[in-house]
Amino acid sequence: MLRLFSLQRPDSSGQEFGTNFEDSAMQTVRDVEGTISLHPRGFGFLNFAGSSGPESAFIAPPELNRFLLDDVVRGKVTTGADGRHSARELTLVERKRGQLFGPVLERKGQLFLQTDREVSNTDWPLLGEAQSGDFWLCRIQGEKVSLLRRVEAADQPLARLIARFDLMDDFSPEALAQAEQIASRTQALGHRRDLRHLQTVTIDAPSTRDIDDAVSVIPAGVDGVLHLLVSIADPVEAIEEDSVLDREARARGTSTYLAGRVLPMLPHQLSSDALSLLPGQDRCALTAEMRIDAEGQVVSVDLYESLIRSTARLSYEEVADWMDYGDLTPSLEKVLEILPWLRTASARLGVYRQRRGGLSLSETEVAEVDLDSSGMIQGTSPSRTTVAHQMIERFMVCANEAVARWLVERGLPGAFRIHPLPSQEQVKILSDCAYNFGYEAGFARQLSPGSLAAFDAQISGASAEPAIRSVLRGILGRARYTVEPGLHLGLAAPLYLHFTSPIRRYADLSVHRLIKSYLKGDRHFEIGDPETEELCRHLNDRAALSARAESLRRRMLLAAYMERHVGQEYDAHITRVLPFGLICQLDSSLVEGVLPLESLPGGPWEADQVSARSSERQLTLGMPVRVKVVSTDSDLGRIEYQIIEED
């Protein structure tokens, strides 16, 4: 994170937007620290933690100049007699982004970068020489920007997206040189346990290049206990802590998968080649060997450094066809000895997890885009998981849980992953939503993994399942990293972390580094370490930005595709209620769009997080509706629907 200079914003007018200073006795003023959010019309909000939860204060446009989306600032918040907040005298505490993108403009002989209004409400003075009208990616330097790279027209939509979410699409020359040195090294056995004699497979999508997990199994003996080996790529062996490559990987936090483009956490020569668990290649790994009894319980786990050689690279589809129909491909024939035991391990883990509760791992929730070789969208399809997806997910979840327990049992710190229980208000919203879909959830005031699993069983296979899961995801929220180990509700896991993707997520890499230090005898660890806490906060921010970018990229492509379907009508369900409108998901394709409140007949309309209401009717979460596609905007990733009234 960059700690930058302070920018004072004195109130030159003596007044604050939306505040009546004549009635100052009715106002309260306090110093607050929070983050900036922007509205494209030029104003913004200071978001901060209030005494009763998240709050926001209005920021007038003049106060917002030279501040950026997600800046951490300190300022004075005034609360009026009506309870509304406004902020002024803002001082920069921390700037999270380092670059801006846009066209170059010339005004009165001076060059400016016209910024994305989702990121900044004003244009920034430009350092250097550029042609007016050209689009540039620029680096922020104080209150100005300097030129980094000119962007051609075909690449501008993606460049704008990458800059908006402060993603990084290239590596420094020093990091690339270090990656080349690592790629040229031979991965030798040394002190590692040799697992090259075991049949070991990787199972991924055919398009996957960064292969970081492989599985093998040792058949059950007379006691019924089998050994599941989950071997994970070992980038820590090659990447020194605080090296240039490590710092750049940490800054990214995660790989980002934009449809048609991958922004890797590590350079491609490592993530897709030298460290990737390619078939027939010796690879250093960190292996979690778990003993699973006949009832599916993991009775012990052993962690050790290993050298593996993948026997075959398999796809989800071919493994699913074997599991469902017995179909064999040449790749499957190489590992036919272990396939039935992998299926046994998956079944055992599934039975044990079913007893524990939580949500299904296999979900159909969103519309995926189908791109041709030139990157143009050809159509959409629901994202569906097979029994092979389910098997690998069970294995990875099992390994992540086992490693989390291993750390806690030894008193080690780490970046744990929690998904806390929802509030009573959220539970009620979920119950009301289930009713709107035609289900009775019957939740108690506090949601439990078991009650969540019971509801999950009700909706599994239902026609409205994708819409219900979309609502569930919105209400239950996302998991997050923290130094405090705790419950992961969705997985019904008492302890959980990320261990299985260290060439794609820095959280996993940090856990690997901790484990390897412990295995080599280091015992100098501090529970609640401030550096680990700061790392968790940073990784949460980076994961959120990456997820938002991936979502917007998909919406942009879907909006371009739905432009061909303007005027067509579809059955849909309401999956979210926002202050400005209803988010509706088409039943057939799962494409989401907005139903603006201002377009609804019989207004005016008001909305909360559960429903939109007028004087004559109410539209609620989960309600089926008939909609027509009326407009699209691929730059904004926006699809607008219109409700079709029934006779």
XYZ file of C-alpha atoms in Angstrom:
647
model
C 0.000 0.000 0.000
C 1.166 3.519 -0.758
C 1.109 6.073 2.024
C 0.920 9.441 0.318
C 0.941 13.125 1.151
C -2.027 14.885 2.758
C -4.398 17.039 0.746
C -6.321 19.655 2.730
C -9.714 20.711 1.429
C -10.706 23.929 3.236
C -14.326 25.051 2.896
C -13.944 28.323 1.031
C -17.635 29.165 1.077
C -18.232 28.740 4.784
C -21.155 26.494 3.942
C -21.611 22.811 3.381
C -23.772 21.275 0.697
C -27.110 20.177 2.128
C -26.486 21.721 5.559
C -28.252 24.697 7.146
C -25.680 26.553 9.233
C -28.256 28.932 10.645
C -29.457 26.113 12.856
C -26.009 25.071 14.079
C -27.356 24.129 17.505
C -29.084 21.157 15.896
C -25.867 19.892 14.277
C -23.086 17.625 15.477
C -19.567 17.584 14.036
C -17.065 14.764 14.445
C -13.769 13.600 12.927
C -14.200 10.441 10.873
C -11.974 8.166 8.804
C -13.448 6.226 5.889
C -13.291 5.433 2.188
C -14.424 7.434 -0.824
C -17.147 6.269 -3.210
C -18.172 8.247 -6.278
C -21.260 8.981 -8.311
C -20.805 9.602 -12.069
C -22.590 12.962 -11.652
C -19.605 14.333 -9.752
C -20.517 14.070 -6.073
C -19.467 11.321 -3.703
C -19.750 9.769 -0.270
C -17.488 9.143 2.689
C -18.257 5.628 3.926
C -17.399 4.921 7.549
C -18.270 2.695 10.483
C -20.940 4.271 12.669
C -22.081 3.268 16.128
C -24.901 1.140 14.734
C -23.278 -0.064 11.504
C -22.023 1.292 8.168
C -22.847 4.949 7.454
C -22.104 7.393 4.645
C -21.744 11.164 4.402
C -22.394 13.262 1.301
C -19.363 14.942 -0.316
C -20.018 17.959 -2.544
C -18.084 18.022 -5.864
C -15.590 20.785 -4.903
C -14.596 18.832 -1.786
C -14.024 15.719 -3.899
C -11.554 17.116 -6.450
C -8.258 15.198 -6.612
C -9.643 12.331 -4.543
C -10.178 8.926 -6.082
C -12.476 5.974 -5.639
C -11.497 3.883 -2.584
C -9.141 6.542 -1.170
C -8.935 6.344 2.617
C -9.498 9.858 3.978
C -10.059 11.659 7.249
C -12.533 14.501 7.474
C -15.196 16.336 9.454
C -18.690 14.856 9.261
C -21.633 17.101 10.117
C -24.953 15.533 11.059
C -27.997 17.738 10.643
C -31.294 17.732 12.509
C -32.728 15.465 9.799
C -30.035 12.837 10.506
C -28.262 13.329 7.187
C -24.465 13.405 7.103
C -22.153 15.578 5.012
C -18.340 15.593 4.926
C -15.726 18.300 4.303
C -12.081 19.228 5.044
C -10.888 15.880 3.730
C -7.290 14.744 4.204
C -5.775 11.804 2.339
C -4.661 8.960 4.593
C -4.004 6.208 2.077
C -4.266 5.857 -1.691
C -4.886 2.333 -2.912
C -4.620 2.846 -6.668
C -1.608 3.924 -8.658
C -2.876 4.451 -12.220
C -5.588 6.147 -14.277
C -6.787 5.665 -17.839
C -8.473 7.889 -20.397
C -8.087 10.202 -23.404
C -5.691 13.139 -23.445
C -7.291 16.596 -23.709
C -5.713 19.985 -24.317
C -7.129 23.080 -22.598
C -5.469 26.505 -22.764
C -2.190 24.945 -23.854
C -2.087 22.410 -21.010
C -2.602 18.650 -21.329
C -5.007 16.757 -19.068
C -6.076 13.141 -18.712
C -9.859 12.836 -18.918
C -10.510 10.300 -16.202
C -13.096 7.579 -15.814
C -15.899 9.250 -13.837
C -16.360 6.018 -11.896
C -12.893 6.683 -10.432
C -12.383 10.469 -10.345
C -14.726 13.447 -10.684
C -12.141 15.696 -12.329
C -9.469 15.626 -15.044
C -5.825 15.369 -13.975
C -2.892 17.479 -15.242
C -0.558 15.418 -17.432
C 3.233 15.222 -17.239
C 4.903 14.582 -20.604
C 3.987 15.044 -24.249
C 1.047 13.249 -25.902
C -1.318 13.763 -28.811
C -4.729 15.142 -27.862
C -7.367 12.444 -28.384
C -5.019 9.508 -27.783
C -5.871 7.135 -24.931
C -3.205 6.501 -22.312
C -2.647 4.466 -19.203
C -0.964 6.821 -16.714
C 0.787 6.570 -13.360
C -0.392 8.832 -10.518
C 2.364 11.133 -9.270
C 1.154 13.454 -6.538
C -1.605 15.620 -8.013
C -0.590 14.851 -11.607
C -0.198 11.798 -13.839
C 2.669 10.617 -16.056
C 2.442 8.581 -19.255
C 2.841 4.805 -19.066
C 1.426 3.261 -22.238
C -0.624 4.375 -25.223
C -3.653 2.136 -25.816
C -5.100 1.323 -29.233
C -8.860 1.522 -29.870
C -9.442 -2.251 -29.851
C -7.870 -2.586 -26.386
C -9.499 0.444 -24.760
C -12.595 -1.202 -23.168
C -10.440 -3.766 -21.382
C -7.797 -1.177 -20.464
C -10.495 1.044 -18.939
C -11.773 -1.910 -16.904
C -8.294 -2.860 -15.703
C -7.541 0.713 -14.611
C -10.948 1.212 -12.993
C -10.325 -1.671 -10.610
C -6.611 -0.921 -10.219
C -5.576 -4.279 -11.653
C -2.056 -4.894 -12.958
C -1.562 -6.303 -16.432
C 2.224 -6.295 -16.685
C 5.292 -7.020 -14.565
C 8.398 -4.941 -14.006
C 11.548 -5.878 -15.965
C 13.162 -6.917 -12.664
C 10.299 -9.311 -11.848
C 10.363 -10.806 -15.346
C 14.131 -11.327 -15.130
C 13.725 -13.090 -11.801
C 10.966 -15.277 -13.279
C 13.280 -16.266 -16.164
C 15.966 -17.340 -13.684
C 13.451 -19.466 -11.759
C 12.084 -21.048 -14.932
C 15.575 -22.189 -15.966
C 16.193 -24.164 -12.752
C 15.761 -27.937 -12.532
C 13.318 -29.116 -9.872
C 15.247 -31.824 -7.987
C 14.340 -34.273 -5.220
C 16.790 -33.169 -2.532
C 15.222 -33.620 0.917
C 11.705 -34.074 -0.501
C 9.558 -37.184 -0.322
C 9.547 -38.904 -3.717
C 5.972 -39.472 -4.948
C 6.812 -39.930 -8.613
C 5.967 -43.636 -8.455
C 2.317 -42.894 -7.594
C -0.353 -42.483 -10.251
C -1.173 -38.778 -9.954
C -3.661 -36.764 -11.997
C -4.710 -33.179 -12.525
C -8.347 -32.463 -13.404
C -9.154 -29.056 -14.860
C -10.962 -27.299 -17.678
C -9.217 -27.746 -21.044
C -8.464 -24.003 -21.165
C -6.683 -23.982 -17.770
C -2.965 -23.216 -17.962
C -2.057 -22.473 -14.331
C -2.423 -26.008 -12.935
C -1.621 -25.907 -9.235
C -3.310 -29.004 -7.730
C -2.898 -32.738 -8.345
C -4.480 -35.714 -6.593
C -3.597 -39.310 -5.905
C -4.937 -42.012 -3.607
C -3.615 -45.037 -1.713
C -6.308 -47.754 -1.510
C -7.931 -48.634 1.796
C -6.467 -51.404 3.912
C -8.191 -53.830 6.269
C -9.115 -50.941 8.568
C -11.068 -49.278 5.738
C -8.911 -46.139 5.814
C -7.730 -44.748 2.479
C -5.090 -42.067 1.954
C -5.989 -39.060 -0.214
C -2.951 -37.098 -1.375
C -3.525 -33.517 -2.512
C -0.254 -32.181 -3.918
C -0.012 -28.444 -4.535
C 2.536 -26.521 -6.612
C 5.315 -25.063 -4.452
C 6.198 -21.529 -5.631
C 7.679 -20.678 -2.215
C 10.601 -22.983 -3.020
C 11.584 -20.634 -5.846
C 10.301 -17.196 -4.778
C 12.075 -15.578 -1.851
C 10.029 -13.541 0.593
C 10.162 -9.791 -0.091
C 11.876 -10.313 -3.447
C 10.716 -8.186 -6.379
C 8.575 -11.056 -7.654
C 7.075 -11.680 -4.219
C 6.223 -8.004 -3.720
C 4.508 -7.776 -7.109
C 2.554 -10.986 -6.450
C 1.450 -9.635 -3.093
C 0.403 -6.316 -4.647
C -1.859 -8.196 -7.067
C -3.197 -10.519 -4.360
C -4.828 -12.863 -6.857
C -5.011 -13.758 -10.519
C -7.947 -12.134 -12.287
C -9.886 -14.000 -14.949
C -11.476 -11.568 -17.363
C -13.352 -13.372 -20.134
C -10.810 -13.722 -22.920
C -7.895 -12.405 -20.809
C -6.038 -13.610 -17.710
C -4.094 -11.220 -15.464
C -1.867 -13.689 -13.573
C -0.522 -13.170 -10.079
C 2.807 -14.608 -11.270
C 4.308 -14.206 -14.765
C 3.044 -16.699 -17.346
C 6.422 -18.427 -17.679
C 5.955 -19.510 -14.056
C 2.194 -19.816 -13.549
C 1.526 -21.586 -16.872
C 4.827 -23.393 -17.372
C 7.684 -23.783 -14.902
C 5.506 -24.076 -11.761
C 2.397 -25.541 -13.380
C 1.879 -29.266 -12.678
C 2.188 -30.355 -16.296
C 1.973 -34.074 -17.161
C 5.248 -35.974 -17.347
C 7.230 -33.169 -15.652
C 8.951 -33.364 -12.264
C 7.506 -30.675 -10.013
C 8.179 -29.581 -6.443
C 5.009 -29.716 -4.366
C 3.634 -29.383 -0.874
C 1.498 -32.454 -0.171
C -1.372 -32.875 2.283
C -1.816 -36.606 2.886
C -5.159 -37.203 4.594
C -6.353 -40.479 6.108
C -10.109 -40.831 5.493
C -12.053 -43.549 7.304
C -14.992 -45.528 5.922
C -17.475 -42.904 7.201
C -15.728 -40.017 5.473
C -13.993 -38.468 8.482
C -10.432 -37.177 8.106
C -8.730 -38.875 11.039
C -5.274 -37.353 10.464
C -3.250 -35.219 8.058
C 0.452 -35.207 7.268
C 2.050 -32.217 5.510
C 5.389 -32.576 3.734
C 7.458 -31.326 0.812
C 7.404 -33.696 -2.152
C 8.464 -34.235 -5.735
C 5.650 -35.404 -8.013
C 5.169 -36.260 -11.676
C 1.641 -35.959 -13.055
C 0.678 -39.146 -14.894
C -2.156 -37.593 -16.885
C -3.892 -34.292 -17.395
C -7.642 -34.939 -17.350
C -10.605 -32.697 -18.119
C -13.743 -32.414 -16.029
C -15.836 -33.620 -18.946
C -13.946 -36.869 -19.577
C -13.825 -37.745 -15.868
C -17.556 -36.999 -15.549
C -18.307 -39.208 -18.557
C -16.379 -42.053 -16.940
C -18.123 -41.578 -13.576
C -21.585 -41.321 -15.153
C -21.347 -43.706 -18.109
C -18.094 -45.664 -17.826
C -16.584 -44.034 -20.936
C -12.794 -44.389 -21.169
C -10.343 -42.151 -23.014
C -6.637 -42.946 -23.578
C -5.706 -40.530 -20.773
C -8.083 -42.240 -18.346
C -6.719 -45.682 -19.228
C -3.302 -44.585 -17.904
C -4.738 -44.058 -14.410
C -7.552 -46.594 -14.344
C -6.081 -48.127 -11.190
C -6.829 -45.070 -9.019
C -10.036 -43.750 -10.569
C -12.429 -45.971 -8.558
C -10.625 -45.036 -5.341
C -10.822 -41.334 -6.155
C -14.565 -41.799 -6.597
C -14.694 -43.625 -3.245
C -12.841 -40.788 -1.513
C -15.235 -38.241 -3.021
C -18.306 -40.211 -1.940
C -17.011 -40.544 1.619
C -16.277 -36.841 1.937
C -19.681 -36.014 0.458
C -21.520 -38.187 2.992
C -19.590 -36.710 5.922
C -20.144 -33.162 4.745
C -23.839 -33.806 4.166
C -24.201 -34.764 7.819
C -22.513 -31.505 8.796
C -24.666 -29.165 6.702
C -23.922 -26.038 4.687
C -24.567 -25.320 1.019
C -24.041 -27.612 -1.941
C -20.719 -27.257 -3.692
C -22.372 -27.777 -7.080
C -24.336 -24.703 -8.033
C -25.827 -23.189 -11.183
C -25.894 -19.452 -10.616
C -24.654 -17.250 -13.423
C -24.571 -16.862 -17.181
C -21.210 -17.685 -18.723
C -20.147 -16.152 -22.019
C -19.048 -18.192 -25.024
C -16.300 -16.406 -26.979
C -14.954 -17.182 -30.433
C -11.260 -17.157 -31.355
C -11.323 -13.381 -31.900
C -12.836 -12.715 -28.463
C -16.322 -11.886 -29.748
C -19.264 -13.205 -27.751
C -21.268 -15.857 -29.573
C -23.805 -16.782 -26.915
C -24.426 -17.572 -23.276
C -24.812 -20.725 -21.243
C -25.560 -21.411 -17.564
C -22.449 -22.310 -15.572
C -22.926 -25.928 -14.593
C -20.832 -28.261 -12.489
C -20.391 -31.969 -13.135
C -19.707 -34.837 -10.724
C -16.018 -34.352 -11.608
C -16.167 -30.686 -10.531
C -17.846 -31.839 -7.343
C -15.133 -34.425 -6.677
C -12.236 -31.989 -7.062
C -14.051 -29.335 -5.007
C -14.516 -31.860 -2.192
C -10.837 -32.768 -2.298
C -9.691 -29.134 -2.224
C -12.114 -28.184 0.567
C -10.948 -31.220 2.536
C -7.295 -30.187 2.164
C -8.022 -26.558 3.091
C -9.883 -27.641 6.232
C -7.209 -30.142 7.229
C -4.425 -27.571 6.872
C -6.416 -25.008 8.894
C -6.766 -27.550 11.730
C -3.070 -28.412 11.438
C -2.120 -24.751 11.941
C -4.486 -24.167 14.863
C -3.399 -27.358 16.647
C 0.198 -26.104 16.553
C -0.672 -22.571 17.613
C 0.378 -21.071 14.280
C -0.995 -17.840 12.820
C -2.313 -17.545 9.290
C -4.715 -15.936 6.866
C -7.856 -17.888 7.761
C -11.065 -17.785 5.739
C -14.349 -17.172 7.550
C -17.969 -16.855 6.449
C -19.802 -15.643 9.563
C -23.389 -16.244 10.571
C -25.861 -13.709 9.146
C -27.761 -11.297 11.365
C -31.321 -11.999 12.491
C -32.517 -9.378 10.021
C -30.750 -11.193 7.179
C -32.258 -14.510 8.263
C -35.725 -12.956 8.152
C -35.069 -11.539 4.677
C -33.990 -14.985 3.530
C -37.120 -16.575 4.999
C -39.353 -13.989 3.329
C -37.537 -14.500 0.048
C -38.012 -18.274 0.262
C -41.732 -17.703 0.771
C -41.859 -15.521 -2.333
C -40.341 -18.399 -4.300
C -42.943 -20.777 -2.882
C -40.822 -22.347 -0.114
C -41.115 -22.375 3.665
C -37.623 -22.168 5.150
C -38.669 -22.258 8.807
C -35.357 -20.866 10.025
C -34.755 -20.120 13.681
C -33.531 -16.628 14.592
C -29.956 -17.793 14.152
C -29.089 -19.658 10.992
C -27.136 -22.892 11.381
C -25.223 -24.978 8.809
C -27.788 -27.759 9.272
C -30.813 -25.554 8.634
C -29.052 -24.043 5.640
C -28.446 -27.547 4.263
C -32.115 -28.435 4.764
C -33.162 -25.399 2.731
C -30.509 -26.229 0.142
C -32.058 -29.684 -0.244
C -35.446 -28.110 -0.927
C -34.247 -25.974 -3.814
C -31.839 -28.472 -5.392
C -33.001 -29.255 -8.910
C -35.876 -26.748 -8.851
C -36.488 -24.607 -11.921
C -35.976 -21.483 -9.816
C -32.761 -22.809 -8.229
C -30.400 -20.401 -10.077
C -32.457 -17.370 -9.037
C -32.728 -18.578 -5.428
C -28.978 -19.191 -5.227
C -28.353 -15.720 -6.614
C -30.477 -14.293 -3.798
C -28.709 -16.526 -1.246
C -25.335 -15.279 -2.409
C -26.429 -11.670 -2.034
C -27.910 -12.100 1.447
C -25.224 -14.327 2.971
C -22.394 -12.244 1.517
C -18.819 -13.259 0.786
C -16.248 -14.970 2.947
C -13.191 -12.967 4.010
C -9.619 -13.413 5.242
C -8.823 -12.815 8.897
C -6.184 -13.682 11.489
C -8.943 -15.000 13.757
C -9.921 -18.584 12.802
C -13.654 -19.241 12.834
C -16.699 -20.704 11.143
C -17.148 -20.877 7.391
C -20.942 -21.078 7.244
C -21.366 -21.940 3.573
C -18.999 -24.921 3.876
C -20.083 -25.772 7.442
C -16.375 -25.811 8.307
C -15.329 -24.961 11.896
C -11.905 -23.929 10.514
C -10.937 -23.049 6.978
C -8.256 -21.336 4.894
C -6.896 -21.273 1.347
C -3.999 -23.671 0.668
C -4.628 -25.213 -2.754
C -3.929 -22.380 -5.246
C -0.604 -20.682 -4.404
C 0.224 -19.697 -7.987
C -3.162 -17.948 -8.285
C -3.785 -16.536 -4.766
C -1.296 -14.882 -2.439
C -3.231 -16.051 0.636
C -2.354 -19.644 -0.286
C 1.260 -18.707 -0.972
C 1.531 -17.082 2.471
C 0.143 -20.250 4.106
C 2.701 -22.353 2.196
C 5.504 -20.086 3.404
C 4.340 -20.489 7.001
C 4.088 -24.291 6.748
C 7.493 -24.659 5.126
C 9.101 -22.466 7.815
C 7.553 -24.649 10.523
C 8.628 -27.886 8.808
C 12.195 -26.549 8.731
C 12.198 -25.920 12.472
C 11.149 -22.285 12.819
C 9.039 -21.760 15.960
C 9.100 -17.963 16.179
C 5.497 -17.146 15.325
C 3.152 -14.573 16.808
C -0.601 -15.150 17.070
C -2.483 -12.048 15.941
C 0.618 -10.773 14.150
C -0.121 -7.190 12.929
C 1.639 -7.919 9.615
C -0.634 -10.906 8.979
C -3.645 -8.801 9.915
C -2.571 -6.125 7.437
C -2.049 -8.842 4.805
C -5.601 -10.133 5.355
C -7.044 -6.652 4.940
C -5.050 -6.121 1.741
C -6.067 -9.512 0.307
C -9.730 -8.834 1.051
C -9.472 -5.551 -0.857
C -7.689 -7.134 -3.805
C -10.074 -10.110 -3.962
C -13.064 -7.755 -3.938
C -11.619 -5.620 -6.752
C -10.818 -8.705 -8.793
C -14.316 -10.128 -8.305
C -15.921 -6.801 -9.279
C -13.772 -6.587 -12.402
C -14.603 -10.158 -13.430
C -18.297 -9.484 -12.874
C -18.278 -6.219 -14.850
C -16.332 -7.797 -17.729
C -18.951 -10.561 -17.946
C -21.784 -8.005 -17.788
C -20.155 -5.923 -20.543
C -20.013 -8.931 -22.838
C -23.545 -10.002 -21.942
C -24.828 -6.492 -22.660
C -23.164 -6.628 -26.085
C -24.805 -9.988 -26.726
C -28.266 -8.922 -25.488
C -28.196 -5.954 -27.871
C -29.328 -8.486 -30.490
C -32.357 -9.344 -28.337
C -33.767 -5.873 -27.651
C -37.560 -6.073 -27.852
C -37.766 -9.753 -26.897
C -39.724 -10.936 -23.842
C -38.610 -13.442 -21.194
C -39.712 -15.009 -17.930
C -37.534 -13.857 -15.033
C -37.248 -13.659 -11.232
C -36.337 -10.718 -9.015
C -33.005 -11.555 -7.373
C -31.988 -8.225 -5.778
C -33.648 -4.982 -4.747
C -31.526 -1.827 -5.041
C -32.435 1.815 -4.310
C -32.748 2.594 -8.022
C -34.366 -0.600 -9.291
C -34.894 -4.353 -9.286
C -32.301 -6.808 -10.567
C -34.048 -9.525 -12.584
C -32.499 -12.795 -13.768
C -33.834 -14.418 -16.929
C -34.936 -17.987 -16.265
C -33.630 -19.346 -19.566
C -30.141 -17.850 -19.788
C -29.534 -16.456 -16.251
C -28.662 -13.050 -17.751
C -29.271 -10.305 -15.192
C -30.545 -6.819 -15.942
C -32.124 -3.896 -14.139
C -35.798 -2.954 -13.946
C -35.575 0.777 -13.040
C -38.064 1.987 -10.451
C -38.786 5.048 -12.566
C -39.961 2.806 -15.411
C -42.462 0.863 -13.298
C -46.123 1.794 -13.844
C -48.255 3.150 -11.012
C -45.491 5.090 -9.257
C -43.977 6.684 -7.358
C -42.059 3.658 -6.018
C -39.909 3.225 -2.921
C -37.507 0.356 -2.284
C -35.688 -1.297 0.584
C -33.481 -4.380 0.403
C -36.503 -6.716 0.274
C -39.144 -5.113 -1.943
C -40.275 -2.151 -4.053
C -43.659 -0.621 -3.202
C -46.109 1.829 -4.680
C -49.520 2.840 -3.372
C -51.111 0.042 -5.395
C -48.715 -2.942 -5.447
C -45.512 -4.523 -4.203
C -42.676 -6.336 -6.012
C -40.529 -8.514 -3.760
C -37.385 -10.650 -3.811
C -38.040 -13.958 -5.505
C -41.172 -12.857 -7.334
C -41.574 -14.135 -10.929
C -42.011 -11.402 -13.554
C -42.333 -11.139 -17.319
C -39.865 -8.648 -18.803
C -38.832 -7.191 -22.136
C -35.288 -6.157 -23.070
C -35.499 -2.425 -23.839
C -31.865 -1.229 -23.997
C -28.247 -2.247 -23.461
C -24.963 -0.424 -22.840
C -21.884 -2.619 -23.261
C -19.500 0.082 -21.930
C -21.375 0.189 -18.623
C -22.315 -3.494 -18.634
C -25.947 -2.490 -18.263
C -29.036 -4.288 -19.551
C -32.385 -2.605 -18.928
C -35.672 -4.486 -18.746
C -39.274 -3.330 -18.771
C -41.980 -5.170 -16.901
C -44.749 -6.724 -18.981
C -48.096 -6.400 -17.230
C -50.356 -9.448 -17.236
C -53.949 -8.951 -18.398
